[in-house]
Steps between C-alpha positions, in 0.01 A plus 500: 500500500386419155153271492414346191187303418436280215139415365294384209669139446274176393482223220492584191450271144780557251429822287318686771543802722620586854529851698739504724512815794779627810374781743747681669561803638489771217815633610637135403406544132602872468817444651725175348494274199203196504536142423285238434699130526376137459595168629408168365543176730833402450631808350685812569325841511480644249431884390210556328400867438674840665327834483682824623400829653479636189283212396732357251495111485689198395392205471669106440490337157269238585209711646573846211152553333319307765521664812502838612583670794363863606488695826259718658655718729194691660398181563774335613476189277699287305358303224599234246272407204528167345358388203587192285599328777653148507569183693869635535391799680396280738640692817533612854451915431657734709538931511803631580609843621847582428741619792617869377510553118209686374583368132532112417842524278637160545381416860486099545315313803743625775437850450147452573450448875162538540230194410170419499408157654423382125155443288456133341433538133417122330395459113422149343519431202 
């Protein structure tokens, strides 16, 4: 069983700076590719940042330059940095752990089943 636990969400003004964190296991993070993904109310998830075991990462258009994602293995954590942010990242964040594949390639939503229960990340404007 995979446990993943999301931290470091708030409300932020337009411009400014959040740090967002998943603990797991460290065998989670050394093993399979990592996700962060976002939902907005009314909106589909969507993928936001993927970082493999080898630590490369990807990242979608609308958050490249902004946000980064990094891992700490020995620590077992999972962080995303954003910076810039704005009302439209105005989301519902959540970790994911994917099921088997160590490196991210083109794995959507379904090949992720492991979730954190989500951190609330709100910017006004």
């Amino acid at each position: 069983q995979v446990l993943l636990v999301e931290s470091g969400g708030g409300s932020v003004q337009a411009g400014g700076s959040l740090r967002l964190s998943c603990a797991s296991s460290v065998h989670t993070f050394a093993a399979r590719c990592m996700a962060w993904f976002r939902q907005a109310p009314g909106k589909g998830r969507e993928k936001v940042a993927r970082i493999d075991i080898r630590g490369i990462t990807t990242y979608a258009d609308s958050v490249k330059g902004r946000f980064t994602v990094s891992k700490d293995s020995a620590m077992s954590t999972l962080a995303l940095q954003m910076n810039s942010l704005q009302p439209e990242d105005t989301a519902m964040y959540y970790c994911a752990a994917a099921g088997g594949s160590r490196y991210c390639g083109d794995l959507g939503e379904a090949d992720f089943p492991y979730w954190g229960k989500g951190t609330q990340v709100t910017v006004s404007s």
